[in-house]
Amino acid sequence: MTWNWQHTNWPQFIYNTEDFKEHELQFFEKAGMLNGSIQHIDQADQTLITIDLISNEAFKTSEIEGELLNRDSLQSSIRRQFGLQTDYRRVEPAEQGIAEMMVHLYRNYHTPLDKETLCLWHKMITNGRMDLKNIGTYRTHEDPMQVVSGPMGREIIHFEAPPSSRIPEEMSGFIRWFNDTERSGRKEGASLVRAAVAHLYFECIHPFEDGNGRVGRGISEKSLSQSLGRPTLIALSHIIVENKKGYYQALERNNRGLEISDWISYFCDTVLKAQDHTQQTINFIIQKGKFYKQFEGKLNERQLKVVDQIFREGVKGFKGGLSAKNYRSISGAPSATATRDLTKMVKVGALKKTGELKSTRYFLNI
Ligand SMILES: Nc1ncnc2c1ncn2[C@@H]1O[C@H](COP(=O)(O)OP(=O)(O)OP(=O)(O)O)[C@@H](O)[C@H]1O
């Protein structure tokens, strides 16, 4: 027997919920802190933060697949769905699709899982794809469904999923399990564990021709949100993408047998890291909002352009700080103007300055 689904006891996974009690506690503690930070912000800014977090996650879950989407289009599409004004740019089908899926997930996290939802998500994320036979339906092809890597002719098979003929039955079982464990998972304090099992269980059925990773990560987020009673908004895919190899290896180590403690451990650590990242992002967004309010009307167009660019770099900021050369190239200002602009920004408290002469660097004062 090679794969887990070929075992007689499939899908009775083996693990001990007690082993993850500490992770579960931390999960709820961190989730409480995240929620607390958001509650301090006014409603309009809460919506903006939500849009930011959803669009980051949409970007990252697609990046795992190696698909680099356009961030502005994603934002624009999500803003539109939240009823906010947009720049009316044309949004390509890929960005439109994943944005729709993430917003659907956010709005409907509490509803039971069903085939229709999964197929709808699949339809959304394969929006515009011409190369697939089954869009918005489970796969039906006769060929084996394999996860492979390597060049043609020398492929390494990392996993083979059940044949297409078994998918309807496997998926009915999965959906039943997911909905049945909603309450029991909460009662047993097994929220993280349930989300972990859900992901591996789903990936090992691999019901769609493509998009199983994105749908599977959506299922885990739904599971976590159900446990909290609100959307999680955690940066799960962001953390996965930071160590994509680790994610694939953890799946690979756990796709043959039914004892999956190692996978659950990987997944719990990943979720806790994701929560930390989201907390940092929220703190950063709050600081950003405060910064713009504090310096409203005090910065000229060039200075604002540079500030916008630094904020776009995100939590980690501008690597090594902003140099005068960076300032000139972003703003297009000649040398003397750049020096004047930078000096003024330090004077009004918008920037902090470190170093001297050529090694002078500037950091946002947040
Ligand atoms: N060895 C493995 N065993 C089981 N599942 C795996 C294994 N390696 C990867 N996977 C899962 O398969 C997904 C890829 O499947 P598929 O290409 O259908 O999904 P996708 O959403 O298009 O891609 P991606 O997840 O890379 O964005 C991975 O994201 C991962 O969740």
mmCIF file of C-alpha atoms and ligand atoms in Angstrom:
data_model
loop_
_atom_site.group_PDB
_atom_site.id
_atom_site.type_symbol
_atom_site.label_atom_id
_atom_site.label_comp_id
_atom_site.label_asym_id
_atom_site.label_seq_id
_atom_site.Cartn_x
_atom_site.Cartn_y
_atom_site.Cartn_z
ATOM 1 C CA MET A 1 0.000 0.000 0.000
ATOM 2 C CA THR A 2 1.517 3.301 -1.037
ATOM 3 C CA TRP A 3 -0.885 6.094 -0.167
ATOM 4 C CA ASN A 4 -3.025 6.810 2.905
ATOM 5 C CA TRP A 5 -6.340 6.516 1.047
ATOM 6 C CA GLN A 6 -5.486 2.913 0.144
ATOM 7 C CA HIS A 7 -5.511 1.828 3.812
ATOM 8 C CA THR A 8 -8.492 -0.141 5.079
ATOM 9 C CA ASN A 9 -8.988 2.359 7.906
ATOM 10 C CA TRP A 10 -8.873 5.452 5.675
ATOM 11 C CA PRO A 11 -9.864 8.147 6.587
ATOM 12 C CA GLN A 12 -9.485 7.406 10.280
ATOM 13 C CA PHE A 13 -6.430 9.512 10.977
ATOM 14 C CA ILE A 14 -4.449 8.820 14.125
ATOM 15 C CA TYR A 15 -3.304 11.590 16.481
ATOM 16 C CA ASN A 16 -3.763 12.697 20.043
ATOM 17 C CA THR A 17 -5.614 15.962 20.518
ATOM 18 C CA GLU A 18 -3.995 16.343 23.955
ATOM 19 C CA ASP A 19 -0.566 16.773 22.324
ATOM 20 C CA PHE A 20 -1.688 20.095 20.832
ATOM 21 C CA LYS A 21 -3.391 21.673 23.842
ATOM 22 C CA GLU A 22 -0.657 24.286 24.264
ATOM 23 C CA HIS A 23 -0.959 25.275 20.586
ATOM 24 C CA GLU A 24 -4.734 25.537 20.919
ATOM 25 C CA LEU A 25 -4.414 27.836 23.926
ATOM 26 C CA GLN A 26 -1.944 30.077 22.129
ATOM 27 C CA PHE A 27 -4.188 30.187 19.082
ATOM 28 C CA PHE A 28 -7.124 31.571 21.070
ATOM 29 C CA GLU A 29 -4.917 33.964 22.998
ATOM 30 C CA LYS A 30 -3.396 35.394 19.824
ATOM 31 C CA ALA A 31 -6.796 35.522 18.117
ATOM 32 C CA GLY A 32 -8.141 37.528 21.079
ATOM 33 C CA MET A 33 -5.280 40.005 20.802
ATOM 34 C CA LEU A 34 -5.797 40.393 17.069
ATOM 35 C CA ASN A 35 -9.461 41.019 17.529
ATOM 36 C CA GLY A 36 -8.735 43.517 20.298
ATOM 37 C CA SER A 37 -6.374 45.500 18.048
ATOM 38 C CA ILE A 38 -8.969 45.691 15.292
ATOM 39 C CA GLN A 39 -11.754 46.735 17.661
ATOM 40 C CA HIS A 40 -9.809 49.878 18.606
ATOM 41 C CA ILE A 41 -10.027 51.162 15.071
ATOM 42 C CA ASP A 42 -12.999 53.018 13.634
ATOM 43 C CA GLN A 43 -15.352 51.161 11.294
ATOM 44 C CA ALA A 44 -14.112 52.695 8.040
ATOM 45 C CA ASP A 45 -10.487 51.839 8.850
ATOM 46 C CA GLN A 46 -11.515 48.339 9.944
ATOM 47 C CA THR A 47 -12.934 47.793 6.476
ATOM 48 C CA LEU A 48 -9.721 49.044 4.880
ATOM 49 C CA ILE A 49 -7.618 46.754 7.058
ATOM 50 C CA THR A 50 -9.870 43.818 6.213
ATOM 51 C CA ILE A 51 -9.458 44.545 2.506
ATOM 52 C CA ASP A 52 -5.686 44.782 2.921
ATOM 53 C CA LEU A 53 -5.480 41.476 4.778
ATOM 54 C CA ILE A 54 -7.766 39.647 2.354
ATOM 55 C CA SER A 55 -5.891 40.929 -0.642
ATOM 56 C CA ASN A 56 -2.491 39.991 0.870
ATOM 57 C CA GLU A 57 -3.749 36.475 1.506
ATOM 58 C CA ALA A 58 -5.225 36.226 -2.005
ATOM 59 C CA PHE A 59 -1.862 37.303 -3.412
ATOM 60 C CA LYS A 60 0.091 34.814 -1.300
ATOM 61 C CA THR A 61 -2.154 31.781 -1.820
ATOM 62 C CA SER A 62 -1.695 32.306 -5.561
ATOM 63 C CA GLU A 63 2.052 32.824 -5.143
ATOM 64 C CA ILE A 64 2.338 29.276 -3.718
ATOM 65 C CA GLU A 65 1.194 28.081 -7.140
ATOM 66 C CA GLY A 66 3.878 30.325 -8.674
ATOM 67 C CA GLU A 67 1.274 32.753 -9.978
ATOM 68 C CA LEU A 68 2.231 36.381 -9.313
ATOM 69 C CA LEU A 69 -0.950 38.415 -9.468
ATOM 70 C CA ASN A 70 -1.319 42.155 -9.751
ATOM 71 C CA ARG A 71 -1.721 43.543 -6.221
ATOM 72 C CA ASP A 72 -3.533 46.718 -7.301
ATOM 73 C CA SER A 73 -6.063 44.736 -9.320
ATOM 74 C CA LEU A 74 -6.689 42.420 -6.376
ATOM 75 C CA GLN A 75 -7.225 45.378 -4.055
ATOM 76 C CA SER A 76 -9.479 47.050 -6.554
ATOM 77 C CA SER A 77 -11.594 43.937 -7.013
ATOM 78 C CA ILE A 78 -11.957 43.370 -3.271
ATOM 79 C CA ARG A 79 -12.757 47.028 -2.630
ATOM 80 C CA ARG A 80 -15.506 46.819 -5.240
ATOM 81 C CA GLN A 81 -17.010 43.805 -3.498
ATOM 82 C CA PHE A 82 -17.017 45.733 -0.225
ATOM 83 C CA GLY A 83 -18.942 48.491 -1.984
ATOM 84 C CA LEU A 84 -16.056 50.975 -1.889
ATOM 85 C CA GLN A 85 -14.941 53.309 -4.607
ATOM 86 C CA THR A 86 -12.289 51.982 -6.958
ATOM 87 C CA ASP A 87 -10.170 53.370 -9.740
ATOM 88 C CA TYR A 88 -12.302 51.380 -12.229
ATOM 89 C CA ARG A 89 -9.258 49.618 -13.592
ATOM 90 C CA ARG A 90 -9.806 46.523 -15.731
ATOM 91 C CA VAL A 91 -9.253 43.495 -13.536
ATOM 92 C CA GLU A 92 -7.989 40.312 -15.186
ATOM 93 C CA PRO A 93 -9.914 37.037 -14.622
ATOM 94 C CA ALA A 94 -7.258 35.469 -12.339
ATOM 95 C CA GLU A 95 -7.271 38.411 -9.908
ATOM 96 C CA GLN A 96 -11.040 38.723 -10.108
ATOM 97 C CA GLY A 97 -11.504 35.011 -9.377
ATOM 98 C CA ILE A 98 -9.309 34.639 -6.310
ATOM 99 C CA ALA A 99 -10.616 37.945 -4.932
ATOM 100 C CA GLU A 100 -14.170 36.632 -5.247
ATOM 101 C CA MET A 101 -13.264 33.379 -3.551
ATOM 102 C CA MET A 102 -11.567 35.081 -0.602
ATOM 103 C CA VAL A 103 -14.468 37.482 -0.065
ATOM 104 C CA HIS A 104 -16.948 34.608 -0.314
ATOM 105 C CA LEU A 105 -14.935 32.741 2.309
ATOM 106 C CA TYR A 106 -14.828 35.814 4.560
ATOM 107 C CA ARG A 107 -18.565 36.420 4.334
ATOM 108 C CA ASN A 108 -19.757 32.817 4.586
ATOM 109 C CA TYR A 109 -17.299 31.255 7.019
ATOM 110 C CA HIS A 110 -20.157 30.236 9.351
ATOM 111 C CA THR A 111 -22.238 28.248 6.852
ATOM 112 C CA PRO A 112 -21.833 24.465 6.698
ATOM 113 C CA LEU A 113 -19.523 23.250 3.979
ATOM 114 C CA ASP A 114 -21.158 21.772 0.899
ATOM 115 C CA LYS A 115 -20.264 20.624 -2.566
ATOM 116 C CA GLU A 116 -21.821 23.728 -4.118
ATOM 117 C CA THR A 117 -19.499 26.048 -2.183
ATOM 118 C CA LEU A 118 -16.401 24.075 -3.072
ATOM 119 C CA CYS A 119 -17.391 23.959 -6.744
ATOM 120 C CA LEU A 120 -18.185 27.669 -6.686
ATOM 121 C CA TRP A 121 -14.730 28.457 -5.266
ATOM 122 C CA HIS A 122 -13.209 26.248 -7.929
ATOM 123 C CA LYS A 123 -15.128 28.065 -10.628
ATOM 124 C CA MET A 124 -13.960 31.381 -9.237
ATOM 125 C CA ILE A 125 -10.275 30.505 -9.105
ATOM 126 C CA THR A 126 -10.233 28.917 -12.530
ATOM 127 C CA ASN A 127 -11.948 31.961 -14.010
ATOM 128 C CA GLY A 128 -10.790 32.386 -17.627
ATOM 129 C CA ARG A 129 -8.841 29.102 -17.774
ATOM 130 C CA MET A 130 -9.161 27.340 -21.140
ATOM 131 C CA ASP A 131 -6.902 24.395 -20.357
ATOM 132 C CA LEU A 132 -9.185 22.556 -17.918
ATOM 133 C CA LYS A 133 -11.873 20.027 -18.696
ATOM 134 C CA ASN A 134 -13.763 20.311 -15.425
ATOM 135 C CA ILE A 135 -14.425 23.810 -14.149
ATOM 136 C CA GLY A 136 -16.628 24.112 -11.091
ATOM 137 C CA THR A 137 -16.989 20.328 -10.899
ATOM 138 C CA TYR A 138 -14.942 17.481 -9.483
ATOM 139 C CA ARG A 139 -12.417 15.960 -11.853
ATOM 140 C CA THR A 140 -13.576 13.163 -14.148
ATOM 141 C CA HIS A 141 -10.437 12.372 -16.162
ATOM 142 C CA GLU A 142 -9.159 8.804 -16.372
ATOM 143 C CA ASP A 143 -5.444 9.580 -15.888
ATOM 144 C CA PRO A 144 -3.983 9.225 -12.418
ATOM 145 C CA MET A 145 -4.069 12.482 -10.409
ATOM 146 C CA GLN A 146 -0.509 13.008 -9.302
ATOM 147 C CA VAL A 147 1.528 15.698 -7.584
ATOM 148 C CA VAL A 148 4.805 15.657 -9.502
ATOM 149 C CA SER A 149 7.940 17.740 -9.814
ATOM 150 C CA GLY A 150 10.998 17.692 -12.050
ATOM 151 C CA PRO A 151 11.520 17.836 -15.822
ATOM 152 C CA MET A 152 9.457 15.778 -18.285
ATOM 153 C CA GLY A 153 10.606 12.197 -18.434
ATOM 154 C CA ARG A 154 12.337 12.429 -15.039
ATOM 155 C CA GLU A 155 9.367 13.404 -12.881
ATOM 156 C CA ILE A 156 9.301 12.596 -9.179
ATOM 157 C CA ILE A 157 5.877 11.490 -7.972
ATOM 158 C CA HIS A 158 5.163 13.022 -4.553
ATOM 159 C CA PHE A 159 1.613 11.805 -4.289
ATOM 160 C CA GLU A 160 -1.097 10.025 -6.197
ATOM 161 C CA ALA A 161 -4.691 10.805 -5.270
ATOM 162 C CA PRO A 162 -7.675 8.415 -5.523
ATOM 163 C CA PRO A 163 -9.004 7.832 -9.062
ATOM 164 C CA SER A 164 -11.672 10.223 -10.320
ATOM 165 C CA SER A 165 -14.362 7.539 -10.027
ATOM 166 C CA ARG A 166 -13.923 7.574 -6.217
ATOM 167 C CA ILE A 167 -14.134 11.346 -5.820
ATOM 168 C CA PRO A 168 -17.906 11.850 -5.313
ATOM 169 C CA GLU A 169 -17.956 9.309 -2.488
ATOM 170 C CA GLU A 170 -14.720 10.536 -0.923
ATOM 171 C CA MET A 171 -15.919 14.129 -1.013
ATOM 172 C CA SER A 172 -19.312 13.274 0.518
ATOM 173 C CA GLY A 173 -17.385 11.632 3.368
ATOM 174 C CA PHE A 174 -15.075 14.629 3.711
ATOM 175 C CA ILE A 175 -17.905 17.172 3.762
ATOM 176 C CA ARG A 176 -19.815 15.089 6.322
ATOM 177 C CA TRP A 177 -16.698 14.841 8.509
ATOM 178 C CA PHE A 178 -16.045 18.597 8.225
ATOM 179 C CA ASN A 179 -19.562 19.551 9.266
ATOM 180 C CA ASP A 180 -19.812 16.902 11.989
ATOM 181 C CA THR A 181 -16.574 18.041 13.605
ATOM 182 C CA GLU A 182 -17.588 21.692 13.760
ATOM 183 C CA ARG A 183 -19.208 21.340 17.137
ATOM 184 C CA SER A 184 -17.273 18.397 18.482
ATOM 185 C CA GLY A 185 -13.974 20.071 17.546
ATOM 186 C CA ARG A 186 -14.882 23.133 19.570
ATOM 187 C CA LYS A 187 -16.059 21.042 22.517
ATOM 188 C CA GLU A 188 -12.880 19.026 22.572
ATOM 189 C CA GLY A 189 -10.707 22.120 22.188
ATOM 190 C CA ALA A 190 -9.467 20.829 18.851
ATOM 191 C CA SER A 191 -9.825 23.855 16.610
ATOM 192 C CA LEU A 192 -6.323 23.919 15.199
ATOM 193 C CA VAL A 193 -6.279 20.145 14.966
ATOM 194 C CA ARG A 194 -9.517 20.121 12.976
ATOM 195 C CA ALA A 195 -8.201 22.752 10.538
ATOM 196 C CA ALA A 196 -4.964 20.777 10.148
ATOM 197 C CA VAL A 197 -6.705 17.472 9.489
ATOM 198 C CA ALA A 198 -9.138 19.169 7.107
ATOM 199 C CA HIS A 199 -6.284 20.447 4.962
ATOM 200 C CA LEU A 200 -4.390 17.185 4.710
ATOM 201 C CA TYR A 201 -7.580 15.138 4.293
ATOM 202 C CA PHE A 202 -8.743 17.396 1.442
ATOM 203 C CA GLU A 203 -5.327 17.508 -0.272
ATOM 204 C CA CYS A 204 -5.186 13.719 -0.178
ATOM 205 C CA ILE A 205 -8.494 13.471 -2.028
ATOM 206 C CA HIS A 206 -7.417 16.199 -4.481
ATOM 207 C CA PRO A 207 -10.902 16.386 -6.011
ATOM 208 C CA PHE A 208 -10.255 19.052 -8.645
ATOM 209 C CA GLU A 209 -8.205 19.078 -11.798
ATOM 210 C CA ASP A 210 -6.301 22.092 -10.444
ATOM 211 C CA GLY A 211 -6.655 24.584 -7.606
ATOM 212 C CA ASN A 212 -6.676 21.999 -4.812
ATOM 213 C CA GLY A 213 -4.047 23.896 -2.817
ATOM 214 C CA ARG A 214 -5.980 27.162 -2.894
ATOM 215 C CA VAL A 215 -9.318 25.527 -2.108
ATOM 216 C CA GLY A 216 -7.685 23.435 0.648
ATOM 217 C CA ARG A 217 -6.155 26.482 2.314
ATOM 218 C CA GLY A 218 -9.576 28.146 2.086
ATOM 219 C CA ILE A 219 -11.097 25.162 3.882
ATOM 220 C CA SER A 220 -8.576 25.471 6.720
ATOM 221 C CA GLU A 221 -9.313 29.169 7.072
ATOM 222 C CA LYS A 222 -13.030 28.428 7.136
ATOM 223 C CA SER A 223 -12.443 25.840 9.835
ATOM 224 C CA LEU A 224 -10.445 28.258 12.002
ATOM 225 C CA SER A 225 -13.008 31.017 11.503
ATOM 226 C CA GLN A 226 -15.830 28.716 12.543
ATOM 227 C CA SER A 227 -13.960 27.914 15.759
ATOM 228 C CA LEU A 228 -13.529 31.593 16.561
ATOM 229 C CA GLY A 229 -17.010 32.609 15.472
ATOM 230 C CA ARG A 230 -15.551 35.313 13.202
ATOM 231 C CA PRO A 231 -13.310 35.483 10.138
ATOM 232 C CA THR A 232 -9.687 34.783 11.114
ATOM 233 C CA LEU A 233 -7.954 36.973 8.533
ATOM 234 C CA ILE A 234 -4.662 35.277 9.313
ATOM 235 C CA ALA A 235 -1.733 35.285 6.940
ATOM 236 C CA LEU A 236 -1.639 31.501 6.506
ATOM 237 C CA SER A 237 -0.412 31.528 2.911
ATOM 238 C CA HIS A 238 2.118 34.253 3.670
ATOM 239 C CA ILE A 239 3.849 31.947 6.146
ATOM 240 C CA ILE A 240 3.524 28.900 3.882
ATOM 241 C CA VAL A 241 5.140 30.787 1.012
ATOM 242 C CA GLU A 242 8.084 31.800 3.224
ATOM 243 C CA ASN A 243 8.967 28.117 3.440
ATOM 244 C CA LYS A 244 7.106 26.486 0.594
ATOM 245 C CA LYS A 245 9.456 23.527 0.586
ATOM 246 C CA GLY A 246 8.673 22.893 4.249
ATOM 247 C CA TYR A 247 4.938 22.829 3.412
ATOM 248 C CA TYR A 248 5.342 20.328 0.580
ATOM 249 C CA GLN A 249 7.686 18.189 2.642
ATOM 250 C CA ALA A 250 5.277 18.114 5.585
ATOM 251 C CA LEU A 251 2.476 16.972 3.249
ATOM 252 C CA GLU A 252 4.754 14.397 1.710
ATOM 253 C CA ARG A 253 5.810 12.967 5.084
ATOM 254 C CA ASN A 254 2.150 12.447 5.984
ATOM 255 C CA ASN A 255 0.452 11.245 2.813
ATOM 256 C CA ARG A 256 1.204 7.539 3.171
ATOM 257 C CA GLY A 257 0.167 6.510 6.672
ATOM 258 C CA LEU A 258 -2.754 7.465 8.887
ATOM 259 C CA GLU A 259 -0.643 8.649 11.852
ATOM 260 C CA ILE A 260 -0.412 12.372 11.148
ATOM 261 C CA SER A 261 0.848 14.029 14.368
ATOM 262 C CA ASP A 262 3.848 15.359 12.457
ATOM 263 C CA TRP A 263 1.573 17.151 9.979
ATOM 264 C CA ILE A 264 -0.609 18.598 12.739
ATOM 265 C CA SER A 265 2.470 19.873 14.505
ATOM 266 C CA TYR A 266 3.712 21.577 11.307
ATOM 267 C CA PHE A 267 0.296 23.097 10.698
ATOM 268 C CA CYS A 268 -0.163 24.396 14.265
ATOM 269 C CA ASP A 269 3.228 26.120 14.177
ATOM 270 C CA THR A 270 2.377 27.639 10.814
ATOM 271 C CA VAL A 271 -0.948 29.043 12.036
ATOM 272 C CA LEU A 272 0.637 30.554 15.142
ATOM 273 C CA LYS A 273 3.325 32.205 13.020
ATOM 274 C CA ALA A 274 0.615 33.442 10.664
ATOM 275 C CA GLN A 275 -1.220 35.059 13.554
ATOM 276 C CA ASP A 276 1.977 36.841 14.630
ATOM 277 C CA HIS A 277 2.463 38.108 11.119
ATOM 278 C CA THR A 278 -1.119 39.377 10.929
ATOM 279 C CA GLN A 279 -0.676 41.136 14.263
ATOM 280 C CA GLN A 280 2.428 42.905 12.927
ATOM 281 C CA THR A 281 0.561 43.847 9.762
ATOM 282 C CA ILE A 282 -2.347 45.292 11.708
ATOM 283 C CA ASN A 283 0.007 47.291 13.931
ATOM 284 C CA PHE A 284 1.744 48.535 10.805
ATOM 285 C CA ILE A 285 -1.525 49.555 9.123
ATOM 286 C CA ILE A 286 -2.585 51.419 12.261
ATOM 287 C CA GLN A 287 0.752 53.265 12.346
ATOM 288 C CA LYS A 288 0.374 54.079 8.661
ATOM 289 C CA GLY A 289 -3.065 55.593 9.224
ATOM 290 C CA LYS A 290 -1.761 57.677 12.131
ATOM 291 C CA PHE A 291 1.198 58.859 10.062
ATOM 292 C CA TYR A 292 -0.970 60.100 7.196
ATOM 293 C CA LYS A 293 -3.301 61.872 9.626
ATOM 294 C CA GLN A 294 -0.425 63.521 11.476
ATOM 295 C CA PHE A 295 1.214 64.838 8.312
ATOM 296 C CA GLU A 296 -1.895 65.701 6.342
ATOM 297 C CA GLY A 297 -1.222 68.903 4.367
ATOM 298 C CA LYS A 298 2.373 69.062 5.625
ATOM 299 C CA LEU A 299 4.091 67.120 2.837
ATOM 300 C CA ASN A 300 4.411 68.097 -0.812
ATOM 301 C CA GLU A 301 3.574 65.828 -3.750
ATOM 302 C CA ARG A 302 7.139 64.475 -4.099
ATOM 303 C CA GLN A 303 7.438 63.748 -0.416
ATOM 304 C CA LEU A 304 4.077 61.962 -0.399
ATOM 305 C CA LYS A 305 5.079 59.867 -3.384
ATOM 306 C CA VAL A 306 8.168 58.652 -1.537
ATOM 307 C CA VAL A 307 6.231 57.998 1.679
ATOM 308 C CA ASP A 308 3.652 55.969 -0.285
ATOM 309 C CA GLN A 309 6.456 53.918 -1.795
ATOM 310 C CA ILE A 310 8.035 53.187 1.601
ATOM 311 C CA PHE A 311 4.691 52.095 3.016
ATOM 312 C CA ARG A 312 4.151 49.850 0.021
ATOM 313 C CA GLU A 313 7.226 47.889 1.057
ATOM 314 C CA GLY A 314 5.181 46.637 4.011
ATOM 315 C CA VAL A 315 6.097 45.614 7.538
ATOM 316 C CA LYS A 316 9.746 44.923 6.768
ATOM 317 C CA GLY A 317 10.075 48.376 5.227
ATOM 318 C CA PHE A 318 12.636 49.752 2.837
ATOM 319 C CA LYS A 319 15.668 47.467 3.094
ATOM 320 C CA GLY A 320 18.454 49.319 4.917
ATOM 321 C CA GLY A 321 16.519 52.595 4.953
ATOM 322 C CA LEU A 322 15.972 55.274 2.325
ATOM 323 C CA SER A 323 19.007 56.989 0.801
ATOM 324 C CA ALA A 324 19.046 60.390 -0.901
ATOM 325 C CA LYS A 325 19.597 58.487 -4.164
ATOM 326 C CA ASN A 326 16.432 56.432 -3.548
ATOM 327 C CA TYR A 327 14.570 59.664 -2.868
ATOM 328 C CA ARG A 328 15.720 61.196 -6.151
ATOM 329 C CA SER A 329 14.823 58.154 -8.205
ATOM 330 C CA ILE A 330 11.340 57.741 -6.687
ATOM 331 C CA SER A 331 10.371 61.418 -6.724
ATOM 332 C CA GLY A 332 12.253 62.450 -9.849
ATOM 333 C CA ALA A 333 13.591 65.466 -7.925
ATOM 334 C CA PRO A 334 17.017 66.941 -8.710
ATOM 335 C CA SER A 335 19.694 66.708 -6.033
ATOM 336 C CA ALA A 336 19.213 70.071 -4.335
ATOM 337 C CA THR A 337 15.420 69.672 -4.158
ATOM 338 C CA ALA A 338 15.795 66.159 -2.753
ATOM 339 C CA THR A 339 18.113 67.411 -0.006
ATOM 340 C CA ARG A 340 15.708 70.215 0.857
ATOM 341 C CA ASP A 341 12.704 67.840 0.911
ATOM 342 C CA LEU A 342 14.503 65.320 3.120
ATOM 343 C CA THR A 343 15.765 67.951 5.571
ATOM 344 C CA LYS A 344 12.257 69.334 5.904
ATOM 345 C CA MET A 345 10.807 65.853 6.499
ATOM 346 C CA VAL A 346 13.292 65.247 9.304
ATOM 347 C CA LYS A 347 12.502 68.669 10.760
ATOM 348 C CA VAL A 348 8.727 68.102 10.866
ATOM 349 C CA GLY A 349 9.265 64.631 12.362
ATOM 350 C CA ALA A 350 8.135 62.541 9.384
ATOM 351 C CA LEU A 351 11.537 60.881 8.963
ATOM 352 C CA LYS A 352 14.312 59.764 11.273
ATOM 353 C CA LYS A 353 17.865 60.155 10.039
ATOM 354 C CA THR A 354 20.804 57.821 10.720
ATOM 355 C CA GLY A 355 24.432 57.898 9.563
ATOM 356 C CA GLU A 356 26.420 60.674 7.915
ATOM 357 C CA LEU A 357 27.342 61.767 4.388
ATOM 358 C CA LYS A 358 27.079 58.900 1.872
ATOM 359 C CA SER A 359 25.798 56.460 4.464
ATOM 360 C CA THR A 360 22.941 58.719 5.569
ATOM 361 C CA ARG A 361 19.693 56.784 5.659
ATOM 362 C CA TYR A 362 16.134 57.820 6.453
ATOM 363 C CA PHE A 363 13.369 55.839 8.134
ATOM 364 C CA LEU A 364 9.725 56.692 8.587
ATOM 365 C CA ASN A 365 9.148 58.000 12.077
ATOM 366 C CA ILE A 366 6.513 55.443 13.122
HETATM 367 N N1 LIG B 1 3.147 15.396 -1.456
HETATM 368 C C1 LIG B 1 1.928 15.912 -1.395
HETATM 369 N N2 LIG B 1 0.909 15.181 -0.900
HETATM 370 C C2 LIG B 1 -0.345 15.693 -0.835
HETATM 371 N N3 LIG B 1 -0.656 16.931 -1.239
HETATM 372 C C3 LIG B 1 0.308 17.693 -1.743
HETATM 373 C C4 LIG B 1 1.652 17.233 -1.832
HETATM 374 N N4 LIG B 1 2.401 18.218 -2.354
HETATM 375 C C5 LIG B 1 1.580 19.238 -2.573
HETATM 376 N N5 LIG B 1 0.316 18.950 -2.212
HETATM 377 C C6 LIG B 1 -0.873 19.829 -2.264
HETATM 378 O O1 LIG B 1 -1.257 19.981 -3.593
HETATM 379 C C7 LIG B 1 -1.427 21.365 -3.898
HETATM 380 C C8 LIG B 1 -1.223 21.579 -5.383
HETATM 381 O O2 LIG B 1 -2.358 21.076 -6.049
HETATM 382 P P1 LIG B 1 -3.025 21.887 -7.236
HETATM 383 O O3 LIG B 1 -1.976 22.171 -8.253
HETATM 384 O O4 LIG B 1 -4.269 21.222 -7.667
HETATM 385 O O5 LIG B 1 -3.429 23.197 -6.444
HETATM 386 P P2 LIG B 1 -3.255 24.717 -6.860
HETATM 387 O O6 LIG B 1 -4.077 25.557 -5.943
HETATM 388 O O7 LIG B 1 -3.473 24.899 -8.320
HETATM 389 O O8 LIG B 1 -1.737 24.903 -6.552
HETATM 390 P P3 LIG B 1 -1.039 25.596 -5.357
HETATM 391 O O9 LIG B 1 -1.499 25.036 -4.083
HETATM 392 O O10 LIG B 1 0.402 25.263 -5.611
HETATM 393 O O11 LIG B 1 -1.419 27.017 -5.455
HETATM 394 C C9 LIG B 1 -0.394 22.025 -2.990
HETATM 395 O O12 LIG B 1 -0.666 23.384 -2.720
HETATM 396 C C10 LIG B 1 -0.530 21.221 -1.727
HETATM 397 O O13 LIG B 1 -1.606 21.674 -0.950
#
